mmCIF file of C-alpha atoms in Angstrom:
data_model
loop_
_atom_site.group_PDB
_atom_site.id
_atom_site.type_symbol
_atom_site.label_atom_id
_atom_site.label_comp_id
_atom_site.label_asym_id
_atom_site.label_seq_id
_atom_site.Cartn_x
_atom_site.Cartn_y
_atom_site.Cartn_z
ATOM 1 C CA UNK A 1435 -3.770 -17.200 -1.093
ATOM 2 C CA UNK A 1436 -4.394 -18.496 2.421
ATOM 3 C CA UNK A 1437 -4.464 -15.147 4.201
ATOM 4 C CA UNK A 1438 -3.966 -15.779 7.905
ATOM 5 C CA UNK A 1439 -6.105 -13.448 10.020
ATOM 6 C CA UNK A 1440 -7.693 -13.518 13.437
ATOM 7 C CA UNK A 1441 -10.667 -15.850 13.605
ATOM 8 C CA UNK A 1442 -13.325 -13.167 14.047
ATOM 9 C CA UNK A 1443 -11.979 -10.301 11.922
ATOM 10 C CA UNK A 1444 -15.099 -8.949 10.136
ATOM 11 C CA UNK A 1445 -13.312 -8.831 6.768
ATOM 12 C CA UNK A 1446 -12.829 -12.618 6.963
ATOM 13 C CA UNK A 1447 -16.507 -13.406 6.334
ATOM 14 C CA UNK A 1448 -16.743 -10.920 3.467
ATOM 15 C CA UNK A 1449 -13.671 -12.380 1.781
ATOM 16 C CA UNK A 1450 -14.993 -15.916 2.178
ATOM 17 C CA UNK A 1451 -18.291 -14.836 0.618
ATOM 18 C CA UNK A 1452 -16.223 -13.602 -2.359
ATOM 19 C CA UNK A 1453 -14.652 -17.075 -2.645
ATOM 20 C CA UNK A 1454 -11.293 -15.862 -1.340
ATOM 21 C CA UNK A 1455 -9.488 -18.435 0.794
ATOM 22 C CA UNK A 1456 -8.888 -17.051 4.270
ATOM 23 C CA UNK A 1457 -7.188 -19.225 6.854
ATOM 24 C CA UNK A 1458 -7.969 -18.750 10.524
ATOM 25 C CA UNK A 1459 -5.563 -19.215 13.407
ATOM 26 C CA UNK A 1460 -6.774 -22.710 14.285
ATOM 27 C CA UNK A 1461 -6.166 -24.177 10.839
ATOM 28 C CA UNK A 1462 -2.871 -22.330 10.386
ATOM 29 C CA UNK A 1463 -1.485 -23.883 13.555
ATOM 30 C CA UNK A 1464 -1.744 -27.320 11.884
ATOM 31 C CA UNK A 1465 0.713 -26.393 9.114
ATOM 32 C CA UNK A 1466 4.384 -26.730 9.978
ATOM 33 C CA UNK A 1467 5.700 -23.890 7.854
ATOM 34 C CA UNK A 1468 6.849 -20.345 8.446
ATOM 35 C CA UNK A 1469 4.254 -18.026 6.907
ATOM 36 C CA UNK A 1470 5.170 -14.727 5.352
ATOM 37 C CA UNK A 1471 4.737 -12.017 7.970
ATOM 38 C CA UNK A 1472 3.097 -8.898 6.520
ATOM 39 C CA UNK A 1473 2.510 -5.801 8.622
ATOM 40 C CA UNK A 1474 -0.174 -3.312 7.492
ATOM 41 C CA UNK A 1475 0.060 0.184 8.946
ATOM 42 C CA UNK A 1476 -3.467 1.437 8.305
ATOM 43 C CA UNK A 1477 -3.635 5.246 8.290
ATOM 44 C CA UNK A 1478 -7.014 5.521 6.551
ATOM 45 C CA UNK A 1479 -10.032 6.764 8.542
ATOM 46 C CA UNK A 1480 -12.352 3.921 7.424
ATOM 47 C CA UNK A 1481 -10.033 1.160 8.532
ATOM 48 C CA UNK A 1482 -12.327 -1.810 7.953
ATOM 49 C CA UNK A 1483 -12.880 -0.840 4.305
ATOM 50 C CA UNK A 1484 -9.128 -0.454 3.791
ATOM 51 C CA UNK A 1485 -8.444 -3.814 5.442
ATOM 52 C CA UNK A 1486 -10.803 -5.433 2.963
ATOM 53 C CA UNK A 1487 -9.262 -3.645 -0.034
ATOM 54 C CA UNK A 1488 -5.726 -4.713 0.825
ATOM 55 C CA UNK A 1489 -6.579 -8.280 1.809
ATOM 56 C CA UNK A 1490 -8.280 -8.721 -1.574
ATOM 57 C CA UNK A 1491 -5.028 -7.637 -3.248
ATOM 58 C CA UNK A 1492 -3.030 -10.171 -1.244
ATOM 59 C CA UNK A 1493 -5.380 -13.044 -2.045
ATOM 60 C CA UNK A 1494 -3.660 -14.522 -5.120
ATOM 61 C CA UNK A 1495 -0.424 -15.824 -3.624
ATOM 62 C CA UNK A 1496 -0.149 -19.533 -2.706
ATOM 63 C CA UNK A 1497 1.957 -19.180 0.442
ATOM 64 C CA UNK A 1498 0.361 -18.799 3.866
ATOM 65 C CA UNK A 1499 0.604 -15.160 4.874
ATOM 66 C CA UNK A 1500 0.175 -13.889 8.404
ATOM 67 C CA UNK A 1501 -1.335 -10.401 8.599
ATOM 68 C CA UNK A 1502 -0.687 -7.973 11.454
ATOM 69 C CA UNK A 1503 -2.745 -4.774 11.514
ATOM 70 C CA UNK A 1504 -1.132 -1.706 13.075
ATOM 71 C CA UNK A 1505 -2.443 1.769 13.916
ATOM 72 C CA UNK A 1506 -0.731 4.891 15.188
ATOM 73 C CA UNK A 1507 -0.740 5.501 18.928
ATOM 74 C CA UNK A 1508 -0.493 9.285 18.591
ATOM 75 C CA UNK A 1509 -3.759 9.709 16.671
ATOM 76 C CA UNK A 1510 -7.224 8.612 17.773
ATOM 77 C CA UNK A 1511 -9.297 7.145 14.945
ATOM 78 C CA UNK A 1512 -12.811 8.617 14.881
ATOM 79 C CA UNK A 1513 -14.371 6.625 12.025
ATOM 80 C CA UNK A 1514 -13.721 3.089 13.285
ATOM 81 C CA UNK A 1515 -15.171 1.553 16.418
ATOM 82 C CA UNK A 1516 -12.732 1.492 19.338
ATOM 83 C CA UNK A 1517 -13.715 -2.109 20.031
ATOM 84 C CA UNK A 1518 -12.514 -3.109 16.550
ATOM 85 C CA UNK A 1519 -9.210 -1.292 16.964
ATOM 86 C CA UNK A 1520 -8.588 -2.682 20.448
ATOM 87 C CA UNK A 1521 -9.286 -6.232 19.312
ATOM 88 C CA UNK A 1522 -7.545 -6.431 15.961
ATOM 89 C CA UNK A 1523 -4.842 -3.740 15.933
ATOM 90 C CA UNK A 1524 -1.454 -3.324 17.560
ATOM 91 C CA UNK A 1525 0.655 -0.214 18.038
ATOM 92 C CA UNK A 1526 4.304 0.249 17.210
ATOM 93 C CA UNK A 1527 5.448 -0.249 20.789
ATOM 94 C CA UNK A 1528 4.001 -3.773 20.696
ATOM 95 C CA UNK A 1529 5.908 -4.947 17.609
ATOM 96 C CA UNK A 1530 9.029 -2.792 17.473
ATOM 97 C CA UNK A 1531 11.218 -5.766 18.441
ATOM 98 C CA UNK A 1532 9.685 -7.986 15.752
ATOM 99 C CA UNK A 1533 10.801 -8.515 12.145
ATOM 100 C CA UNK A 1534 8.587 -8.760 9.058
ATOM 101 C CA UNK A 1535 8.928 -9.997 5.499
ATOM 102 C CA UNK A 1536 6.928 -7.044 4.228
ATOM 103 C CA UNK A 1537 5.025 -3.967 5.325
ATOM 104 C CA UNK A 1538 2.276 -1.924 3.655
ATOM 105 C CA UNK A 1539 1.736 1.698 4.688
ATOM 106 C CA UNK A 1540 -1.591 3.049 3.464
ATOM 107 C CA UNK A 1541 -2.512 6.506 2.297
ATOM 108 C CA UNK A 1542 -4.101 9.109 4.546
ATOM 109 C CA UNK A 1543 -6.325 12.172 3.922
ATOM 110 C CA UNK A 1544 -3.719 14.640 5.184
ATOM 111 C CA UNK A 1545 -1.855 15.441 1.982
ATOM 112 C CA UNK A 1546 -2.646 19.158 1.950
ATOM 113 C CA UNK A 1547 -0.856 19.555 5.285
ATOM 114 C CA UNK A 1548 2.900 19.869 5.599
ATOM 115 C CA UNK A 1549 4.354 16.552 6.691
ATOM 116 C CA UNK A 1550 5.613 17.973 9.983
ATOM 117 C CA UNK A 1551 2.120 19.283 10.798
ATOM 118 C CA UNK A 1552 0.548 15.824 10.699
ATOM 119 C CA UNK A 1553 -0.335 14.740 14.228
ATOM 120 C CA UNK A 1554 1.444 11.391 14.006
ATOM 121 C CA UNK A 1555 4.380 12.475 11.812
ATOM 122 C CA UNK A 1556 7.052 11.873 14.464
ATOM 123 C CA UNK A 1557 5.677 8.401 15.159
ATOM 124 C CA UNK A 1558 5.484 7.627 11.441
ATOM 125 C CA UNK A 1559 9.098 8.673 10.870
ATOM 126 C CA UNK A 1560 10.144 6.393 13.717
ATOM 127 C CA UNK A 1561 8.285 3.518 12.070
ATOM 128 C CA UNK A 1562 9.784 4.274 8.646
ATOM 129 C CA UNK A 1563 13.291 4.412 10.135
ATOM 130 C CA UNK A 1564 12.626 1.099 11.910
ATOM 131 C CA UNK A 1565 11.492 -0.456 8.605
ATOM 132 C CA UNK A 1566 15.011 -0.060 7.217
ATOM 133 C CA UNK A 1567 16.300 -2.699 9.641
ATOM 134 C CA UNK A 1568 13.235 -4.780 10.562
ATOM 135 C CA UNK A 1569 11.327 -5.190 7.259
ATOM 136 C CA UNK A 1570 12.608 -6.699 4.039
ATOM 137 C CA UNK A 1571 10.361 -4.706 1.676
ATOM 138 C CA UNK A 1572 7.963 -1.828 2.382
ATOM 139 C CA UNK A 1573 5.085 -0.934 0.054
ATOM 140 C CA UNK A 1574 3.993 2.726 0.357
ATOM 141 C CA UNK A 1575 0.562 3.780 -0.980
ATOM 142 C CA UNK A 1576 -0.460 7.276 -2.186
ATOM 143 C CA UNK A 1577 0.207 9.784 0.657
ATOM 144 C CA UNK A 1578 2.481 7.230 2.299
ATOM 145 C CA UNK A 1579 4.535 7.150 -0.910
ATOM 146 C CA UNK A 1580 4.963 10.923 -0.692
ATOM 147 C CA UNK A 1581 5.823 10.670 3.011
ATOM 148 C CA UNK A 1582 8.290 7.848 2.392
ATOM 149 C CA UNK A 1583 9.983 9.600 -0.518
ATOM 150 C CA UNK A 1584 10.318 12.734 1.614
ATOM 151 C CA UNK A 1585 11.635 10.974 4.711
ATOM 152 C CA UNK A 1586 13.958 8.449 3.048
ATOM 153 C CA UNK A 1587 15.068 10.394 -0.042
ATOM 154 C CA UNK A 1588 14.336 14.087 0.522
ATOM 155 C CA UNK A 1589 11.747 14.310 -2.294
ATOM 156 C CA UNK A 1590 9.251 17.094 -1.653
ATOM 157 C CA UNK A 1591 5.599 17.052 -2.606
ATOM 158 C CA UNK A 1592 3.975 19.758 -4.733
ATOM 159 C CA UNK A 1593 0.427 21.115 -4.712
ATOM 160 C CA UNK A 1594 -1.502 20.328 -7.904
ATOM 161 C CA UNK A 1595 -3.665 22.979 -9.660
ATOM 162 C CA UNK A 1596 -6.737 20.843 -8.939
ATOM 163 C CA UNK A 1597 -7.547 17.468 -7.441
ATOM 164 C CA UNK A 1598 -6.382 14.519 -9.513
ATOM 165 C CA UNK A 1599 -9.328 12.131 -9.474
ATOM 166 C CA UNK A 1600 -10.049 9.227 -11.769
ATOM 167 C CA UNK A 1601 -8.533 6.140 -13.356
ATOM 168 C CA UNK A 1602 -5.427 6.834 -15.433
ATOM 169 C CA UNK A 1603 -3.406 4.538 -17.726
ATOM 170 C CA UNK A 1604 0.217 4.069 -16.673
ATOM 171 C CA UNK A 1605 3.017 3.062 -19.042
ATOM 172 C CA UNK A 1606 5.403 0.281 -18.002
ATOM 173 C CA UNK A 1607 8.922 1.654 -18.467
ATOM 174 C CA UNK A 1608 11.008 -1.268 -17.196
ATOM 175 C CA UNK A 1609 9.410 -4.652 -17.654
ATOM 176 C CA UNK A 1610 12.326 -6.637 -16.185
ATOM 177 C CA UNK A 1611 11.569 -5.389 -12.685
ATOM 178 C CA UNK A 1612 9.617 -8.076 -10.860
ATOM 179 C CA UNK A 1613 6.822 -5.707 -9.885
ATOM 180 C CA UNK A 1614 5.943 -5.305 -13.579
ATOM 181 C CA UNK A 1615 6.140 -8.991 -14.542
ATOM 182 C CA UNK A 1616 2.956 -9.984 -16.372
ATOM 183 C CA UNK A 1617 1.551 -6.432 -16.388
ATOM 184 C CA UNK A 1618 0.332 -5.069 -19.737
ATOM 185 C CA UNK A 1619 2.249 -2.246 -21.437
ATOM 186 C CA UNK A 1620 -0.431 0.107 -20.113
ATOM 187 C CA UNK A 1621 -2.415 -0.536 -16.952
ATOM 188 C CA UNK A 1622 -4.961 1.532 -15.062
ATOM 189 C CA UNK A 1623 -4.484 2.973 -11.582
ATOM 190 C CA UNK A 1624 -7.049 4.995 -9.588
ATOM 191 C CA UNK A 1625 -5.761 8.361 -8.409
ATOM 192 C CA UNK A 1626 -7.277 10.617 -5.760
ATOM 193 C CA UNK A 1627 -4.976 13.368 -4.537
ATOM 194 C CA UNK A 1628 -4.349 17.095 -4.371
ATOM 195 C CA UNK A 1629 -0.566 16.803 -4.410
ATOM 196 C CA UNK A 1630 2.166 15.285 -6.521
ATOM 197 C CA UNK A 1631 5.914 14.852 -6.122
ATOM 198 C CA UNK A 1632 8.914 16.776 -7.404
ATOM 199 C CA UNK A 1633 9.413 14.764 -10.599
ATOM 200 C CA UNK A 1634 12.752 16.358 -11.453
ATOM 201 C CA UNK A 1635 14.140 15.476 -8.034
ATOM 202 C CA UNK A 1636 12.947 11.878 -8.448
ATOM 203 C CA UNK A 1637 14.691 11.454 -11.807
ATOM 204 C CA UNK A 1638 17.884 13.080 -10.523
ATOM 205 C CA UNK A 1639 18.082 10.807 -7.480
ATOM 206 C CA UNK A 1640 20.337 7.817 -8.267
ATOM 207 C CA UNK A 1641 18.656 5.695 -5.572
ATOM 208 C CA UNK A 1642 15.218 5.917 -7.212
ATOM 209 C CA UNK A 1643 14.010 3.977 -10.230
ATOM 210 C CA UNK A 1644 10.710 4.818 -11.973
ATOM 211 C CA UNK A 1645 9.169 1.685 -13.503
ATOM 212 C CA UNK A 1646 5.718 3.017 -14.451
ATOM 213 C CA UNK A 1647 4.496 6.525 -15.174
ATOM 214 C CA UNK A 1648 1.991 8.689 -17.026
ATOM 215 C CA UNK A 1649 2.331 12.087 -18.685
ATOM 216 C CA UNK A 1650 -0.805 13.137 -16.798
ATOM 217 C CA UNK A 1651 -0.150 11.730 -13.329
ATOM 218 C CA UNK A 1652 3.666 11.621 -13.311
ATOM 219 C CA UNK A 1653 5.644 8.782 -11.757
ATOM 220 C CA UNK A 1654 3.344 6.022 -10.526
ATOM 221 C CA UNK A 1655 5.588 3.151 -9.389
ATOM 222 C CA UNK A 1656 9.024 4.001 -7.987
ATOM 223 C CA UNK A 1657 11.553 1.523 -6.596
ATOM 224 C CA UNK A 1658 14.584 1.901 -4.361
ATOM 225 C CA UNK A 1659 17.117 -0.532 -2.917
ATOM 226 C CA UNK A 1660 16.337 -3.342 -5.370
ATOM 227 C CA UNK A 1661 12.598 -3.101 -4.670
ATOM 228 C CA UNK A 1662 13.016 -3.171 -0.919
ATOM 229 C CA UNK A 1663 11.271 0.189 -0.970
ATOM 230 C CA UNK A 1664 8.243 0.581 -3.245
ATOM 231 C CA UNK A 1665 6.330 3.824 -3.715
ATOM 232 C CA UNK A 1666 2.987 3.764 -5.568
ATOM 233 C CA UNK A 1667 1.469 7.219 -5.970
ATOM 234 C CA UNK A 1668 -2.060 5.937 -6.689
ATOM 235 C CA UNK A 1669 -4.508 3.458 -5.207
ATOM 236 C CA UNK A 1670 -4.114 0.105 -6.940
ATOM 237 C CA UNK A 1671 -5.869 -1.434 -3.920
ATOM 238 C CA UNK A 1672 -9.141 0.486 -4.412
ATOM 239 C CA UNK A 1673 -12.377 -1.408 -4.954
ATOM 240 C CA UNK A 1674 -14.966 -0.447 -7.583
ATOM 241 C CA UNK A 1675 -16.799 2.129 -5.458
ATOM 242 C CA UNK A 1676 -13.995 3.924 -3.570
ATOM 243 C CA UNK A 1677 -13.715 6.830 -6.021
ATOM 244 C CA UNK A 1678 -17.495 6.994 -6.246
ATOM 245 C CA UNK A 1679 -17.778 7.385 -2.465
ATOM 246 C CA UNK A 1680 -15.122 10.112 -2.464
ATOM 247 C CA UNK A 1681 -16.818 11.967 -5.332
ATOM 248 C CA UNK A 1682 -20.212 11.914 -3.602
ATOM 249 C CA UNK A 1683 -18.634 12.982 -0.319
ATOM 250 C CA UNK A 1684 -17.039 15.995 -2.022
ATOM 251 C CA UNK A 1685 -20.357 16.847 -3.704
ATOM 252 C CA UNK A 1686 -22.140 16.738 -0.343
ATOM 253 C CA UNK A 1687 -19.529 19.091 1.094
ATOM 254 C CA UNK A 1688 -20.170 21.623 -1.652
ATOM 255 C CA UNK A 1689 -16.680 21.302 -3.136
ATOM 256 C CA UNK A 1690 -18.018 21.112 -6.713
ATOM 257 C CA UNK A 1691 -15.626 18.288 -7.682
ATOM 258 C CA UNK A 1692 -14.912 17.265 -11.251
ATOM 259 C CA UNK A 1693 -16.287 13.888 -12.292
ATOM 260 C CA UNK A 1694 -13.517 11.268 -11.883
ATOM 261 C CA UNK A 1695 -11.761 10.677 -15.210
ATOM 262 C CA UNK A 1696 -12.245 7.349 -17.060
ATOM 263 C CA UNK A 1697 -14.436 6.000 -14.287
ATOM 264 C CA UNK A 1698 -18.178 6.217 -14.937
ATOM 265 C CA UNK A 1699 -19.589 4.982 -18.268
ATOM 266 C CA UNK A 1700 -20.219 8.088 -20.386
ATOM 267 C CA UNK A 1701 -19.047 10.166 -17.399
ATOM 268 C CA UNK A 1702 -22.450 9.582 -15.834
ATOM 269 C CA UNK A 1703 -22.255 9.286 -12.017
ATOM 270 C CA UNK A 1704 -25.651 7.564 -12.035
ATOM 271 C CA UNK A 1705 -24.131 4.522 -13.739
ATOM 272 C CA UNK A 1706 -22.124 1.729 -12.118
ATOM 273 C CA UNK A 1707 -18.403 2.645 -12.241
ATOM 274 C CA UNK A 1708 -16.099 0.598 -14.445
ATOM 275 C CA UNK A 1709 -13.636 -1.675 -12.635
ATOM 276 C CA UNK A 1710 -10.613 -1.645 -14.955
ATOM 277 C CA UNK A 1711 -7.598 -2.122 -12.671
ATOM 278 C CA UNK A 1712 -8.249 -5.271 -10.608
ATOM 279 C CA UNK A 1713 -6.161 -7.711 -12.683
ATOM 280 C CA UNK A 1714 -3.080 -5.465 -12.827
ATOM 281 C CA UNK A 1715 -3.425 -4.686 -9.121
ATOM 282 C CA UNK A 1716 -3.533 -8.383 -8.246
ATOM 283 C CA UNK A 1717 -0.507 -8.974 -10.455
ATOM 284 C CA UNK A 1718 1.529 -6.196 -8.817
ATOM 285 C CA UNK A 1719 0.793 -7.352 -5.272
ATOM 286 C CA UNK A 1720 1.459 -10.987 -6.146
ATOM 287 C CA UNK A 1721 4.770 -9.967 -7.729
ATOM 288 C CA UNK A 1722 5.653 -8.082 -4.548
ATOM 289 C CA UNK A 1723 4.891 -11.089 -2.344
ATOM 290 C CA UNK A 1724 6.918 -13.278 -4.713
ATOM 291 C CA UNK A 1725 9.882 -10.910 -4.355
ATOM 292 C CA UNK A 1726 9.550 -11.004 -0.596
ATOM 293 C CA UNK A 1727 9.119 -14.783 -0.466
ATOM 294 C CA UNK A 1728 12.162 -15.527 -2.604
ATOM 295 C CA UNK A 1729 14.511 -13.072 -0.940
ATOM 296 C CA UNK A 1730 13.703 -12.792 2.749
ATOM 297 C CA UNK A 1731 15.959 -14.980 4.900
ATOM 298 C CA UNK A 1732 14.203 -17.738 6.835
ATOM 299 C CA UNK A 1733 15.498 -16.174 10.036
ATOM 300 C CA UNK A 1734 13.989 -12.713 9.870
ATOM 301 C CA UNK A 1735 16.472 -11.339 12.382
ATOM 302 C CA UNK A 1736 19.065 -11.685 9.611
ATOM 303 C CA UNK A 1737 17.376 -9.172 7.324
ATOM 304 C CA UNK A 1738 20.207 -6.848 6.236
ATOM 305 C CA UNK A 1739 19.691 -3.124 6.888
ATOM 306 C CA UNK A 1740 19.148 -1.131 3.720
ATOM 307 C CA UNK A 1741 22.368 0.816 4.187
ATOM 308 C CA UNK A 1742 24.521 -2.309 3.859
ATOM 309 C CA UNK A 1743 22.283 -4.726 2.004
ATOM 310 C CA UNK A 1744 24.508 -7.445 0.611
ATOM 311 C CA UNK A 1745 21.787 -10.090 0.560
ATOM 312 C CA UNK A 1746 21.300 -11.265 -3.045
ATOM 313 C CA UNK A 1747 18.072 -10.386 -4.805
ATOM 314 C CA UNK A 1748 16.973 -13.421 -6.785
ATOM 315 C CA UNK A 1749 16.834 -12.841 -10.508
ATOM 316 C CA UNK A 1750 14.874 -9.582 -10.530
ATOM 317 C CA UNK A 1751 17.480 -7.041 -11.545
ATOM 318 C CA UNK A 1752 18.525 -4.126 -9.376
ATOM 319 C CA UNK A 1753 17.391 -0.573 -8.957
#
């Protein structure tokens, strides 16, 4: 996919070295089309690594896609250079009057805190409320899925007995939903979290639709409003070494972590981790962009609010 990014974004060179087509601003200006506008709210501490992970996932769609990176204004990032943030990121106040085809909200390492205790919670709730009228479809990742389910649907999170860490097979429950098109009956998803969600409340909520799940990890992919809200409880965007880095970090902190499940060959952390989720991840993100492309109005200001969405969803069923 021609991902449209700023000319000197560091991730651009890395992606090009991986033979991923990245279009810069100069070349994009020569094409007389409206690109898909995708907003990425990056809540992760290592923002450059997360940028790269997500842009890889968005690289298999043929339509020009314009990426806007956003950070919170109420929290100062300590693990990313200020010069990078000032140059490549916007805050909510700068884009609140804009409209987007899609938005991705990343996870964040704050899951053991109550939502209301998170420094930027009030700002995040304002952004999530805004998404209901200014974004066609929002893709929530890991902690963001818990935050979104809590804010939009009143689903509470629950503390797990121990950290869920590893790569777990998920079972496709509803293949006719576009997000699952082309995905195998079982597909792997990395998980790295101390909390889960109230599964009973999810299944009792008529607005929520579970399309992939595991007996071990619970609901993995949850849809609402005909896929205009997507909640993924794991990290389909992770690269090969993300879980490895987290495991070694926890070891260095003396947390005595369990070895991530289904990750290292023979459960040996000295071996190169298996990458067993890339194809399904690419498929899911491409399906999401396809949904957005086929259903977002050309004039983004005409996106219907979720509460009174009468805009037809093209051939993908409803949730």
